[in-house]
Every structure is written in C-alpha cells, then in structure tokens.
XYZ file of C-alpha atoms in Angstrom:
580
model
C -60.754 -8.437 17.029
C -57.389 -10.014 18.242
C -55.275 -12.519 15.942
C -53.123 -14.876 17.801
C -51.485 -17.467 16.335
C -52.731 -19.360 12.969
C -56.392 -20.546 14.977
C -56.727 -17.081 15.581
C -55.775 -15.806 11.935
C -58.500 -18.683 10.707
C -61.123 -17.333 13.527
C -60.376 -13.692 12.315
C -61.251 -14.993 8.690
C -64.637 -16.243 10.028
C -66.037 -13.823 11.577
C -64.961 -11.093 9.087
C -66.858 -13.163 6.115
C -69.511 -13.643 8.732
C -70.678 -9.869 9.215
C -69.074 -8.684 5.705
C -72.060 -6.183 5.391
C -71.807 -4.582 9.459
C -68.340 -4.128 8.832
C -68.635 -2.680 5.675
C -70.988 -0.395 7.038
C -68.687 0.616 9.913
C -65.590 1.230 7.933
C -67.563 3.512 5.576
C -68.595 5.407 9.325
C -65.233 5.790 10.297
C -63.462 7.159 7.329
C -66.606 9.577 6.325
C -66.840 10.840 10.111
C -62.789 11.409 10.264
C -62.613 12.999 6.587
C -65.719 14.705 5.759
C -64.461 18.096 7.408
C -61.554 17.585 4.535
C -61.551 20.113 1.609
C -62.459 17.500 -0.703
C -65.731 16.042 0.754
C -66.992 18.951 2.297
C -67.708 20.124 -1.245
C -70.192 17.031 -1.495
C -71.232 15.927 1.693
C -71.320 20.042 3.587
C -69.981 17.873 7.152
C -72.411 15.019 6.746
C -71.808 11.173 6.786
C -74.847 9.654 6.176
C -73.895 6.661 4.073
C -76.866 7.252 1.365
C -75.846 11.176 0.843
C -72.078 9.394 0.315
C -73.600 7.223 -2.916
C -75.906 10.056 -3.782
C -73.378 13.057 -3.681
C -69.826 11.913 -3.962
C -68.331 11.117 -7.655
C -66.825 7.986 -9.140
C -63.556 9.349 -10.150
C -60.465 7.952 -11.616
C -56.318 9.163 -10.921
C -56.793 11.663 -13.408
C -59.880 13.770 -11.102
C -57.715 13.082 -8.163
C -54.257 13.971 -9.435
C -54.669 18.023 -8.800
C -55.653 17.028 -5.046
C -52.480 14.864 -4.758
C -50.002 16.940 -6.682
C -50.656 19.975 -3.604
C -49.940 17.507 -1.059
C -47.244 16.139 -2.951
C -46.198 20.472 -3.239
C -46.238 20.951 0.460
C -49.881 21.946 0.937
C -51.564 20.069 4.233
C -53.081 16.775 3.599
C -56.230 17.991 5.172
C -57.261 18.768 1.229
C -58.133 15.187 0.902
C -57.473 13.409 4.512
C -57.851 14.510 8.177
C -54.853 11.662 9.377
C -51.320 13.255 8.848
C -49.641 11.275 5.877
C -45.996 9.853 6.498
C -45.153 9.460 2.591
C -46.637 8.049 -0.791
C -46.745 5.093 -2.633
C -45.445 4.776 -6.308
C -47.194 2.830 -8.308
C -45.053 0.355 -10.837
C -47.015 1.762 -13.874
C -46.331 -1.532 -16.187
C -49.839 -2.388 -15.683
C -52.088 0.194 -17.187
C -49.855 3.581 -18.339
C -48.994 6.175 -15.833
C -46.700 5.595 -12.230
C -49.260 6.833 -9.398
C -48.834 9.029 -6.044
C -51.092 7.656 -3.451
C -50.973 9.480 0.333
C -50.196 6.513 2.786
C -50.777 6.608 6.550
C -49.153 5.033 9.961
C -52.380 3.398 9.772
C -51.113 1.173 6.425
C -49.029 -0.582 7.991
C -50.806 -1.928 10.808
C -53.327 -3.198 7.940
C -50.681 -5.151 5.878
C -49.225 -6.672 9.099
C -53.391 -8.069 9.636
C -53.617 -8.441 6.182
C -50.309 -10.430 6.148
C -51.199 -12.644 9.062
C -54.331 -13.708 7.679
C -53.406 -14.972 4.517
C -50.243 -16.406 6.380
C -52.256 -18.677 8.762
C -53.965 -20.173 5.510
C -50.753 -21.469 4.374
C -49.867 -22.523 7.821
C -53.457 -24.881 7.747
C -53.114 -25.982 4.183
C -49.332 -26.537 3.412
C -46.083 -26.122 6.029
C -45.977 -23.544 9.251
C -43.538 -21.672 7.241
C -42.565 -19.648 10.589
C -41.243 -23.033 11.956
C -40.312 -25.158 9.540
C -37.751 -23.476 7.960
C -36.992 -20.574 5.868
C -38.271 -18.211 2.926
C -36.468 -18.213 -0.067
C -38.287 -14.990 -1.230
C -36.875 -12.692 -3.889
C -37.380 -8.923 -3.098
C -36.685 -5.875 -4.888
C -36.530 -2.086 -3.158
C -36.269 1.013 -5.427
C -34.619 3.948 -3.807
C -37.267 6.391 -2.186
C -37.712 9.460 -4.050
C -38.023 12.616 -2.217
C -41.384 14.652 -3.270
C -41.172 19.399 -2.739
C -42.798 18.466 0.556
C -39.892 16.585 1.772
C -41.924 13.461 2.379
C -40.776 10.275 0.406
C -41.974 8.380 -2.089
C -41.653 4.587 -2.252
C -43.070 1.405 -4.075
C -45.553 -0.625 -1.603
C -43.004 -3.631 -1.490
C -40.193 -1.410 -0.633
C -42.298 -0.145 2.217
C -43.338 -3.651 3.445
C -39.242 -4.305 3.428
C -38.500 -1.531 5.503
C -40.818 -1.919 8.258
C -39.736 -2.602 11.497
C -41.078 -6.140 11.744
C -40.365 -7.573 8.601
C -37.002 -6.488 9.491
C -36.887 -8.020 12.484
C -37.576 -11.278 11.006
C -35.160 -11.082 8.267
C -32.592 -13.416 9.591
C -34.606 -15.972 11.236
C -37.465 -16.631 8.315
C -35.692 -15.406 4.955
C -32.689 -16.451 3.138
C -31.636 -12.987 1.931
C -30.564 -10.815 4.130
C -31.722 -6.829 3.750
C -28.134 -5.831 2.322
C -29.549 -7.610 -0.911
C -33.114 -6.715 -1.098
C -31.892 -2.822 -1.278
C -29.254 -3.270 -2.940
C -30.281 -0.542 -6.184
C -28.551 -3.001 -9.246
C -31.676 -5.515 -9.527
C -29.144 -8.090 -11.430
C -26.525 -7.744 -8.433
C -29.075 -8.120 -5.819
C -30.938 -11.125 -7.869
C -27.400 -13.216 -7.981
C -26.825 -12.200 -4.343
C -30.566 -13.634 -3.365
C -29.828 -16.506 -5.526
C -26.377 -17.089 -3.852
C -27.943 -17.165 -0.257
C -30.807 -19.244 -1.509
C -28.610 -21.787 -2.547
C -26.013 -22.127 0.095
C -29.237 -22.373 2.645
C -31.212 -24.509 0.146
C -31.477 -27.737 2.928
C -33.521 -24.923 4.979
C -36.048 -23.529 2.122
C -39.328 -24.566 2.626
C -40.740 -21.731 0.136
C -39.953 -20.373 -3.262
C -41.505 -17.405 -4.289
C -41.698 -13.633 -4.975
C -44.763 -11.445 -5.207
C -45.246 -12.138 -8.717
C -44.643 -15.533 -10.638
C -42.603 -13.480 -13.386
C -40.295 -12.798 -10.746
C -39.893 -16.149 -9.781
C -39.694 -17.333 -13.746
C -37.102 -14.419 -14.417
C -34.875 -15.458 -11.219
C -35.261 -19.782 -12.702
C -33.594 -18.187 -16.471
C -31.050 -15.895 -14.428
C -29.520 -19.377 -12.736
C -29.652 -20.913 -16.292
C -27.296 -18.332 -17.483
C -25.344 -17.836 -13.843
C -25.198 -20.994 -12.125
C -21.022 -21.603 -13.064
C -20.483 -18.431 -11.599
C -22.643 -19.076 -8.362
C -21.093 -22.759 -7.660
C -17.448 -21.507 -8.162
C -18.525 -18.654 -5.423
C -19.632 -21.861 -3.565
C -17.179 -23.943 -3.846
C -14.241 -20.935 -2.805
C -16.657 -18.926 -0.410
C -15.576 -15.840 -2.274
C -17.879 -13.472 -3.604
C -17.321 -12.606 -7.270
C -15.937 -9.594 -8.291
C -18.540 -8.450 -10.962
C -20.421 -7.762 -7.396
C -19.456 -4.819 -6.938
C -22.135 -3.532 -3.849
C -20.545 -2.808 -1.261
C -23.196 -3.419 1.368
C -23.630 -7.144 -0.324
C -19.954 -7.916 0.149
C -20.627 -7.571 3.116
C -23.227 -9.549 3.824
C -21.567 -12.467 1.714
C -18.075 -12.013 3.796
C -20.198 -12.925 6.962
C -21.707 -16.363 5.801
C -19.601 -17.496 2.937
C -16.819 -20.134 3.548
C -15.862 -22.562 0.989
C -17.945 -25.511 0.375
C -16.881 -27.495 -2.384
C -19.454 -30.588 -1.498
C -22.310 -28.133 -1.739
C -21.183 -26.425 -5.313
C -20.292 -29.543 -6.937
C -23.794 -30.992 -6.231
C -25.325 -28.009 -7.159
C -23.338 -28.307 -10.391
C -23.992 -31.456 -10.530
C -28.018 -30.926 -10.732
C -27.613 -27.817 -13.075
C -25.735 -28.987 -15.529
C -27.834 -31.583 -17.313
C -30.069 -31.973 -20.395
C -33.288 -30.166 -19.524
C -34.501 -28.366 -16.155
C -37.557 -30.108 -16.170
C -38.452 -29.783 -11.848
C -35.228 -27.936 -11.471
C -36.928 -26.399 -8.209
C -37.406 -29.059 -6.447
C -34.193 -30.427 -6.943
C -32.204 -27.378 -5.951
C -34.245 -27.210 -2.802
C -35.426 -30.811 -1.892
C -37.218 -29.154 1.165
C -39.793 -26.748 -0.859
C -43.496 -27.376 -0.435
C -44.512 -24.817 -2.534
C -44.236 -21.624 -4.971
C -45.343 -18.444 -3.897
C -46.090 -16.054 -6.630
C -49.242 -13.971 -8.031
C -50.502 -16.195 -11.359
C -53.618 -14.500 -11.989
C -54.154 -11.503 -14.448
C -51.610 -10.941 -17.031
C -49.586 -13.390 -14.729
C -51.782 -16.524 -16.180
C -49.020 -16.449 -19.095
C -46.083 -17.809 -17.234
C -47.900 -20.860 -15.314
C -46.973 -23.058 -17.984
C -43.172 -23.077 -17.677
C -43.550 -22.326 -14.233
C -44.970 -25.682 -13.626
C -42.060 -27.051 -16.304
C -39.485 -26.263 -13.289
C -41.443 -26.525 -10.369
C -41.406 -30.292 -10.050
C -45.208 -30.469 -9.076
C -44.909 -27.954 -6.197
C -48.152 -26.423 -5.923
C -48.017 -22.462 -7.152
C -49.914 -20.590 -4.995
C -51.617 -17.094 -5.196
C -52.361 -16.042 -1.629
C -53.202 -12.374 -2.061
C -54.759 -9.822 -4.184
C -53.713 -6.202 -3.202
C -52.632 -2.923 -5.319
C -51.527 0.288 -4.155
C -55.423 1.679 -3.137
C -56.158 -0.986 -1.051
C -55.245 -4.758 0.608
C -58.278 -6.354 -0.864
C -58.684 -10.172 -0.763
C -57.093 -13.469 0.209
C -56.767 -17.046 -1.439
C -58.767 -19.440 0.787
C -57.621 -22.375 -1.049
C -54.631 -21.906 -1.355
C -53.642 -25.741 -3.366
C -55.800 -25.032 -5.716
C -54.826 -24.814 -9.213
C -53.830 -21.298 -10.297
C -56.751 -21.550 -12.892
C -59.245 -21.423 -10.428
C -58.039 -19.215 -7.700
C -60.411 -16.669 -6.169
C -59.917 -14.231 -3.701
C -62.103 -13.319 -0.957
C -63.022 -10.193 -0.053
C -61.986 -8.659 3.690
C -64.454 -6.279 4.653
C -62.191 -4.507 7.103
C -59.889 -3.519 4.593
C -61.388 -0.876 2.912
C -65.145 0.431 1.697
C -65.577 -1.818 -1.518
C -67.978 -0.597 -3.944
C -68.444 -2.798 -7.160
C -69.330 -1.077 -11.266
C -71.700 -3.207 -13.082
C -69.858 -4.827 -15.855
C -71.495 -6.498 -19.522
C -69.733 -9.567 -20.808
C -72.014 -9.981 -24.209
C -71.195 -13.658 -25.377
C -68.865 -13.134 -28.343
C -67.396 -9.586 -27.491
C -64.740 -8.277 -25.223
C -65.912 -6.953 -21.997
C -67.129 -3.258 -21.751
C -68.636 -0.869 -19.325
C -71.880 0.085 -19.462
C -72.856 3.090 -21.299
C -73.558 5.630 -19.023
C -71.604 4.887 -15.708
C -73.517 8.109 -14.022
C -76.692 6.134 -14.739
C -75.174 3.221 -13.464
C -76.381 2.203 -9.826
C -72.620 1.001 -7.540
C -73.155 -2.351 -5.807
C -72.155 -2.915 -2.286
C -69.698 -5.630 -1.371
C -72.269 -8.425 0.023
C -75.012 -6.979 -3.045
C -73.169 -8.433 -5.738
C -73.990 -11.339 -7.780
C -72.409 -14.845 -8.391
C -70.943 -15.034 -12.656
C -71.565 -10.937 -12.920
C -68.655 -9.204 -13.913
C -67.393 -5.564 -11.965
C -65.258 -2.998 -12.088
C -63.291 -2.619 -8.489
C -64.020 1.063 -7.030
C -62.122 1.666 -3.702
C -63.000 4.362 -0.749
C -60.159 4.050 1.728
C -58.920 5.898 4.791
C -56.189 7.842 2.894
C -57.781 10.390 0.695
C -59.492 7.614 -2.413
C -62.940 8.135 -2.287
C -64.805 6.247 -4.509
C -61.949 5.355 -7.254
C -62.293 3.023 -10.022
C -59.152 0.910 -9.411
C -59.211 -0.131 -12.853
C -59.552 -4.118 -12.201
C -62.410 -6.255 -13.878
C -63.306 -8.927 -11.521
C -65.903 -11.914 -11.638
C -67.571 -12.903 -8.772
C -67.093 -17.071 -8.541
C -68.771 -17.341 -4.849
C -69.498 -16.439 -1.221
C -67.459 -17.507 1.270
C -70.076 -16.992 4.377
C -71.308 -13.629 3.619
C -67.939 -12.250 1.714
C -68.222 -12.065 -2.331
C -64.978 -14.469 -4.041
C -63.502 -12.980 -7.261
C -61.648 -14.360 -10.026
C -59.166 -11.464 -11.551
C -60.611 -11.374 -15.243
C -58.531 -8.163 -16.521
C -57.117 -4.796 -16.117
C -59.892 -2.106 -17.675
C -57.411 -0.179 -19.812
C -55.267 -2.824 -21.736
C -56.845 -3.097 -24.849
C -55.623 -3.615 -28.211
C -57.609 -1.768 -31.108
C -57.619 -0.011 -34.694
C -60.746 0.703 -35.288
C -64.258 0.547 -33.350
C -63.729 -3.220 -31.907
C -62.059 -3.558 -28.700
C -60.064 -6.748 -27.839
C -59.202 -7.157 -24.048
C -56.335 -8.862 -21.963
C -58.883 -11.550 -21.535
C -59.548 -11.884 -25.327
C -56.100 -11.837 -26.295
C -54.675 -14.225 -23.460
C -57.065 -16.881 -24.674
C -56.058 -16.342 -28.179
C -52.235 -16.422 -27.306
C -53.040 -20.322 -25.285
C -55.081 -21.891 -28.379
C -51.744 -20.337 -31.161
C -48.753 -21.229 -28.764
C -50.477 -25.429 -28.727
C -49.216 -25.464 -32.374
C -45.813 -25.015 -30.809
C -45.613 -28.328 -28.769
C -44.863 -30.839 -31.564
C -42.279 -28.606 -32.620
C -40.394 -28.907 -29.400
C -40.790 -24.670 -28.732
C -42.759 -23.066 -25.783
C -44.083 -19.856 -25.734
C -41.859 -17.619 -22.720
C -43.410 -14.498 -23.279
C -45.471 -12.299 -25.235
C -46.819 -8.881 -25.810
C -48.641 -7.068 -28.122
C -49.426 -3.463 -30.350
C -51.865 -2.060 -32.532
C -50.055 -1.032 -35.749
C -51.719 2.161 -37.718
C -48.651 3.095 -39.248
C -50.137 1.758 -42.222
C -54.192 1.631 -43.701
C -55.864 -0.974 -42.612
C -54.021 -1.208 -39.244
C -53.176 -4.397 -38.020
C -52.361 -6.261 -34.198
C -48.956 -7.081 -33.856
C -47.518 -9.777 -31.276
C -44.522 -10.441 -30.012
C -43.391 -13.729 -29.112
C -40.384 -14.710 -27.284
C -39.921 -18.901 -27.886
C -37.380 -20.962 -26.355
C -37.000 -24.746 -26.885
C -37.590 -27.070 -24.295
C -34.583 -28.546 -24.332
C -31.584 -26.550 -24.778
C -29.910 -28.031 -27.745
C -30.191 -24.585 -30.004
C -30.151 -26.892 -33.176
C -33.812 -26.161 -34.072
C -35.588 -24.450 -36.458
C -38.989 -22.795 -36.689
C -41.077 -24.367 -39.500
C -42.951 -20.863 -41.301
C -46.058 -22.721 -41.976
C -46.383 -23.874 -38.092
C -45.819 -19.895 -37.066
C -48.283 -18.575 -40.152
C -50.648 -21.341 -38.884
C -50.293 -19.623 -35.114
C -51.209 -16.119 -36.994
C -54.316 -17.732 -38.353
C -55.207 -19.572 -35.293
C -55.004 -16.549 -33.132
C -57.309 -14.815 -35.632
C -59.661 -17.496 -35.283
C -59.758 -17.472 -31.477
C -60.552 -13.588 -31.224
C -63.976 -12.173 -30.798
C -67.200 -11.530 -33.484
C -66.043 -8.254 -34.225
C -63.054 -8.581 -35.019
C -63.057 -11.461 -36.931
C -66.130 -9.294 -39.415
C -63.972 -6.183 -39.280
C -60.834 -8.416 -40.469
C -63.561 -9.687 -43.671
C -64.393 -6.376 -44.431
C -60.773 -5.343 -44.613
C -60.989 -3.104 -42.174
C -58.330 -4.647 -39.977
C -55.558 -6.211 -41.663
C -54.018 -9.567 -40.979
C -52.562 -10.435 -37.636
C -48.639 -10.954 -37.049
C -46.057 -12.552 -34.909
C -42.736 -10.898 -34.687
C -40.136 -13.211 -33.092
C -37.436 -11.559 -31.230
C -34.145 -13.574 -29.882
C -34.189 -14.898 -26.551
C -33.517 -12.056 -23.325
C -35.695 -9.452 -25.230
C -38.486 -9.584 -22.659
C -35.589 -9.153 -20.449
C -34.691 -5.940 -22.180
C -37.376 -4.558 -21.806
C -37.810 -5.429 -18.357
C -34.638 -3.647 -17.787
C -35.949 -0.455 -19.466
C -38.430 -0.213 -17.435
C -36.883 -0.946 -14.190
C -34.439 1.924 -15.292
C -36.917 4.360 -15.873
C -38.228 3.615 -11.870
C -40.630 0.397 -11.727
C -39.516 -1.614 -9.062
C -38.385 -5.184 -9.883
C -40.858 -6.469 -7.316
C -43.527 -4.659 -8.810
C -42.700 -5.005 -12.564
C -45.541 -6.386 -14.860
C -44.629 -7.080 -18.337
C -47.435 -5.010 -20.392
C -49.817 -7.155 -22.359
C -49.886 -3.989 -24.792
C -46.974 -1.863 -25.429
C -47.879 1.661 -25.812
C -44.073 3.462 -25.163
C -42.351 4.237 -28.016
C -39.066 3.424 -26.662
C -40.115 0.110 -25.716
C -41.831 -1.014 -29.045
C -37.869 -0.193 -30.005
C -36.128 -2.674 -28.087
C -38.907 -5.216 -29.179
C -38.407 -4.302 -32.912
C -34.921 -4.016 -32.876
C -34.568 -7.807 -32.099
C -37.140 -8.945 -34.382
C -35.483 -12.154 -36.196
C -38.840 -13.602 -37.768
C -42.298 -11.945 -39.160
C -45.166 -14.038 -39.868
C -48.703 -13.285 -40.757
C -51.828 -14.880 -41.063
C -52.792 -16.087 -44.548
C -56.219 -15.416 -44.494
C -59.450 -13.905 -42.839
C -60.819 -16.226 -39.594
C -64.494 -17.883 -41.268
C-alpha cells in the first residue's frame, strides 16, 4: 500500500479502516510465523501459528513477566529469547505516567512505521487545517535525553529522541522547523527551551504551528516566556546570544542566524508586556492556525489555560502512541479536545482489547478473574464498553496489557474509535475504595469553578493518599495563579474549604459512605507557591524522563517528590464535613 502525497495519506486511511479485521489477521501471521521459533513462544505455541492456539496458549502478561526476558537482552544475551529480527537499541519509557521507566527492544522496522504512522496523521491536518509542509514552518518544542548505553553495548533512548535523530526528520529540520537540532539535544532542558523560544520568535512571521507532543509542554514553554521574555527581546534587539547560555553547540547555532533587530524585539516587547496574556499565541505568531499538543488523559487538566493563551486556535490531538506500539490517529482533528477519539490502524500492531466494568457510581475496575476473561479482537469490540489496551507487536510484546483504559465512541468504516478514559494504575486509595484518574479529574473541574469569581485558576494539580495518620485521608495539591498578574490577591479560606467539600461531593458512592463511617478522613488542599509543579518537573527530568515525554503524575507515589510538594506548602485547607 503506497502513500503519496496527502490524497494518498487519506486513501491509505480508507482502506486500512476498510479491511481492519484482514489486516489484523495478517499482522498477527507475520509476527507469529517470524517469532514463534523464539525462546519465548516456543514454550507456548511448540513452532505453531495458528491464530486460535495464540489466544488459547499464550499469556496476558504485564512489564513485570517480561522484564527477566528483557533484562538478558539488555545483558548481552541474543534477542532471539523474545524476537527473531536483530534489535538496534531500546526505548526508555518516561515513567511519570504509571511508576517504573521501561526497556522495550526496538527494530529497523520502527522506524519505517512512525514515518507511515507520521504521514497519515499528517495528511489529516493537511485536509482539515494548513499544508503545514508548504505553508510555512513548525514551531515545535523538542526535548532529547542523552542515550544511555545498556552491558550489551546497544543504546537506550526515549521514543522522541529517536524520532529526532532519524535521518529524515533531520533532513527536514531546516526547511519545516524553527529550531534547529543544536537545540533539541542540547542536555539543559531550560537552555534548550529559551533557545527554541528564541528561534521561534525571531521566525514568528513564518509559524504556522505551535505545539509539542504534549500540551504541558506547550503550557510550560507559554509560563517560561512570562518569566524570560526581557531577556529574549534584548537578545533580539542586539542579535547576541545571552551569556547564561552557556551550550556550546547552541551558540552556535544562534551566531549563524542572529543579527540585531531592534523593530522585531521592541514589538515583541511591546505585545508581552501588558496587563494579561489573554491570546498571547496568536499575537506572538499572527500566522498560527493551530496548537499541536496531546490533551487527552491526564493532559485534559491544562486545556483550560491553554485555551486562555491560545487566542481561539484550535488545540489539536492528532495521535495516540506509547512506547509498545503507534496505535491510533485523530480523524477530526478541529474538534474540541473534549471529544477527540482516536482511530485505530490495524497495520500497526495486533490489538487485542480486556473487557472493562464501569458500574454507575464507582471507579472503573477490571473484572475479577482476567484468566476467565475472554480478549476481544480489534473490529469485535463494542460502541460505550470500556477496555483495557493489550498490545502483540513485532518486537518481542506479546500480548501485554499496556496499561491504558479506553472507551470505544465509534467505527470509523470497520476500525473501532477510542476516547482515552485513564491510565489502569493511578489510583488514589486508603482503604478498600478505589478512586481513578477519571474520578478524581472530574472532581478537581467541579472544586476549581469555585475559583472563578475569585479571579484564581487552577494551573496544576496532583494528588496522595495520606496513612501517616488513622483514618487516612486524600491529599491534593493545587498550584493557583491569578488571571491577571497583579499579585495583590488573597485567597478567601471559606472559598478553598468550600473546594475541599465540593471535591468530596463530586467523588464516587464509596467513598463518600467510607468518609460517613469515618473510615476515610476529610479531604485536603495543600497550596504550594507558584513554579512548584515546575520543581518537580525538574526532579524528574533530572532523575532521566525526557522533557518531551514528561507527564506530571496525577498521584505522587516518590518520596522525594511528595518533598518538594510539601516543602512549598503555603496554605492547608480541609473539608468541613462528610459529602450527604
């Protein structure tokens, strides 16, 4: 099937969704009748790759079963243990999502999928918004973490910092992106996010695209200018790079482009320095049509202010992918963030789909006895069912339980749409109830309305489950900033205790009996100062996460990083009574 131009990328599309269940069906074929000679599979399937024997014999299993498999690669063993295809590194997972940073073998054979994968979703923008190969240029902040080098002296990389380093994507660097490579592997995140934001802004008549590959990134690079933009015009106005840039390779880059340009710095200034930054986007960068970010998931949080600066530019989700597999694309790409799905490619991997209950009332939970439970195939599932995402790809996963909840919202042709609901293993609890990302997000949006009259919004948020003391209690974190920047207001008590309440109120049956019985104690907000979520950002980007990959956790469960939170704790409220 050959892709030329956007026509072809919207004819692929088509005829993929078309015969979802044939290619499902031949995908399955070719990795079982390349791998099932691998230590591994032979174990279950004794050379055989009869599809029903696969579902029949071959385990759902999660990182944890596979780990022992990957860590002998990983030791120099032959990747035959779990793939026939030689491996040419791994990717690192980011971690920030659901606990542990993951090794997963990667093939030549990657690549060539994210370049389809890529073009696909690419000639949906082209149809629905701007031919953003022609029309001008990407201002797209990117992030690549050094490789680390694993015993068997392959290396190990994030899956953004491998996308950056491809050939192509190089290749294209200069004529369809603002910042030049020097900057996107640049290892200081801060240095190369003031070096983007430099070449983003002496290009910005050219930008016809904002965006990074997820909206926080986009949100944190907005409150970066807030606090840099003096800085950036003055090295505008003298084209001189300043000093506290201290990369070599970014100098560099900057002494090839810069010349002074006072015109350009004092409008610049001129738009920056005013009362509030309502649309501040499109002002910067008359040109933009639109915002290109992930806002689904734990991601829903930051579409608010998002939309504050974006001066009605549409955000748009195109993709939804994770280090097992390139899984889905936005075919509507205008529509709002609320309501994007993401439909399924059936060439991108075998997709296999867990049952999932949503009881009215109660957070969302597997079924009891997932060996009992029956796997759905791709085109089997059903339209407002929820399912757990399990993956069987061509390098070495076999039947994994990704660890994403998803809700099918439609077909497109014969391909299943989902709507990200949550990630499995963020849940806050203390006792026997269970409260999920889902549950808490929608707790977090009816508390943080009580905010609006008050001038505050809501910038970030995360949350713990305090035992320390009997009954435990949840504990949020709230990071507020006011909406204009006149740092002369004060929090009323009774607004934020109301908040405490109101969240209570907005959480599921169970909890709200178990916080009656006493069994849970009462909910609280801790407000820390403004640039804690930043903090802790930095932590974790410290400890390895890539900035491109970086998801704030909706629960902390580190230690170290319930420290940083605590230590800049300037107001505790709780909620005054049990929810009725």
């Amino acid at each position: 099937m050959a892709m030329n131009g956007y026509e072809g990328g919207l004819k692929m599309i088509e005829e993929l969704t078309t015969n979802a269940g044939q290619i499902q069906d031949k995908v399955l074929r070719e990795i079982l009748s390349r791998n099932a000679g691998t230590e591994y599979l032979r174990g279950f399937l004794h050379g055989q790759t009869d599809k029903q024997l696969f579902k029949k014999n071959v385990p759902i299993v999660t990182y944890e079963d596979l780990k022992p498999y990957i860590d002998r690669i990983v030791n120099g063993e032959t990747s035959d243990i779990l793939l026939a295809e030689p491996i040419t590194g791994f990717f690192l997972s980011s971690g920030t999502s659901g606990g542990q940073r993951k090794l997963m073998p990667v093939t030549a054979q990657v690549a060539k999928k994210w370049e389809l994968f890529r073009g696909l979703y690419e000639s949906l923008v082209i149809k629905h918004i701007v031919d953003i190969n022609q029309a001008g240029k990407r201002m797209e902040l990117m992030f690549a973490r050094p490789e680390i080098e694993t015993p068997s002296g392959l290396m190990a990389t994030s899956v953004t910092a491998s996308i950056f380093k491809g050939s192509g994507f190089r290749a294209s660097l200069p004529k369809l992106y603002t910042s030049p490579s020097e900057t996107i592997f640049c290892p200081d995140p801060n240095q190369s996010l003031y070096c983007q934001l430099l070449f983003g802004l002496i290009q910005r008549e050219e930008v016809v695209m904002i965006g990074s590959f997820f909206a926080s990134t986009v949100l944190r690079a907005i409150k970066f200018l807030e606090n840099h933009w003096q800085e950036l015009c003055y090295d505008i106005k003298t084209g001189r790079l300043s000093h506290q840039i201290t990369d070599s390779r970014c100098r560099n880059a900057a002494s090839l482009v810069m010349k002074p340009n006072p015109e350009q710095a004092d409008l610049i200034e001129n738009i920056c320095n005013c009362k509030s930054w309502d649309g501040i986007i499109r002002k910067l960068w008359p040109k933009a049509r639109y915002i290109a970010g992930i806002c689904t998931g734990v991601m829903r949080q930051y579409t608010a202010e998002l939309e504050f600066y974006s001066g009605g530019l549409p955000l748009v989700s195109s993709l939804y992918a994770s280090s097992e597999a390139f899984c889905g694309i936005n075919i509507e790409p205008l529509c709002k963030p609320s309501d994007v799905s993401y439909t399924f490619l059936p060439n991108m991997a075998y997709f296999e789909f867990l049952p999932v209950k949503n009881e009215r009332d109660e957070s969302i939970e597997m079924k009891s006895n997932n060996e009992d439970t029956e796997l759905v195939d791709l085109v089997n599932v059903k339209p407002d069912q929820c399912y757990e995402l399990v993956v069987t790809n061509s390098t070495g996963l076999y039947r994994y339980k990704v660890g994403d909840v998803l809700m099918v919202s439609g077909f497109h042709n014969n391909a299943p749409q989902f709507q990200f609901v949550e990630r499995k293993s963020v849940v806050l609890s203390v006792d026997m109830e269970k409260t999920s990302e889902t549950d808490l997000f929608k707790a977090v949006t009816e508390a943080k309305a009580l905010l609006d009259p008050l001038g505050f919004i809501l910038t970030e948020y995360t949350s713990y489950a305090d035992t320390s003391s009997v009954p435990g209690h949840y504990v949020l974190f709230w990071e507020l900033k006011e909406k204009e920047d006149k740092h002369c207001k004060e929090l009323d008590p009774k607004i934020m205790v109301e908040c405490c309440f109101r969240m209570e109120e907005s959480l599921h049956y169970t909890y709200k009996i178990y916080r009656k019985r006493n069994i849970i104690a009462a909910l609280e907000i801790r407000v820390v100062k403004q640039g804690s979520f930043e903090a802790l950002m930095e932590y974790c980007v410290s400890k390895g996460t890539s900035l491109s990959q970086y998801k704030k956790p909706s629960c902390i469960k580190s230690e170290e990083a319930l420290k940083i939170l605590d230590s800049r704790v300037i107001g505790k409220y709780f909620s005054p009574k049990s929810p009725l």
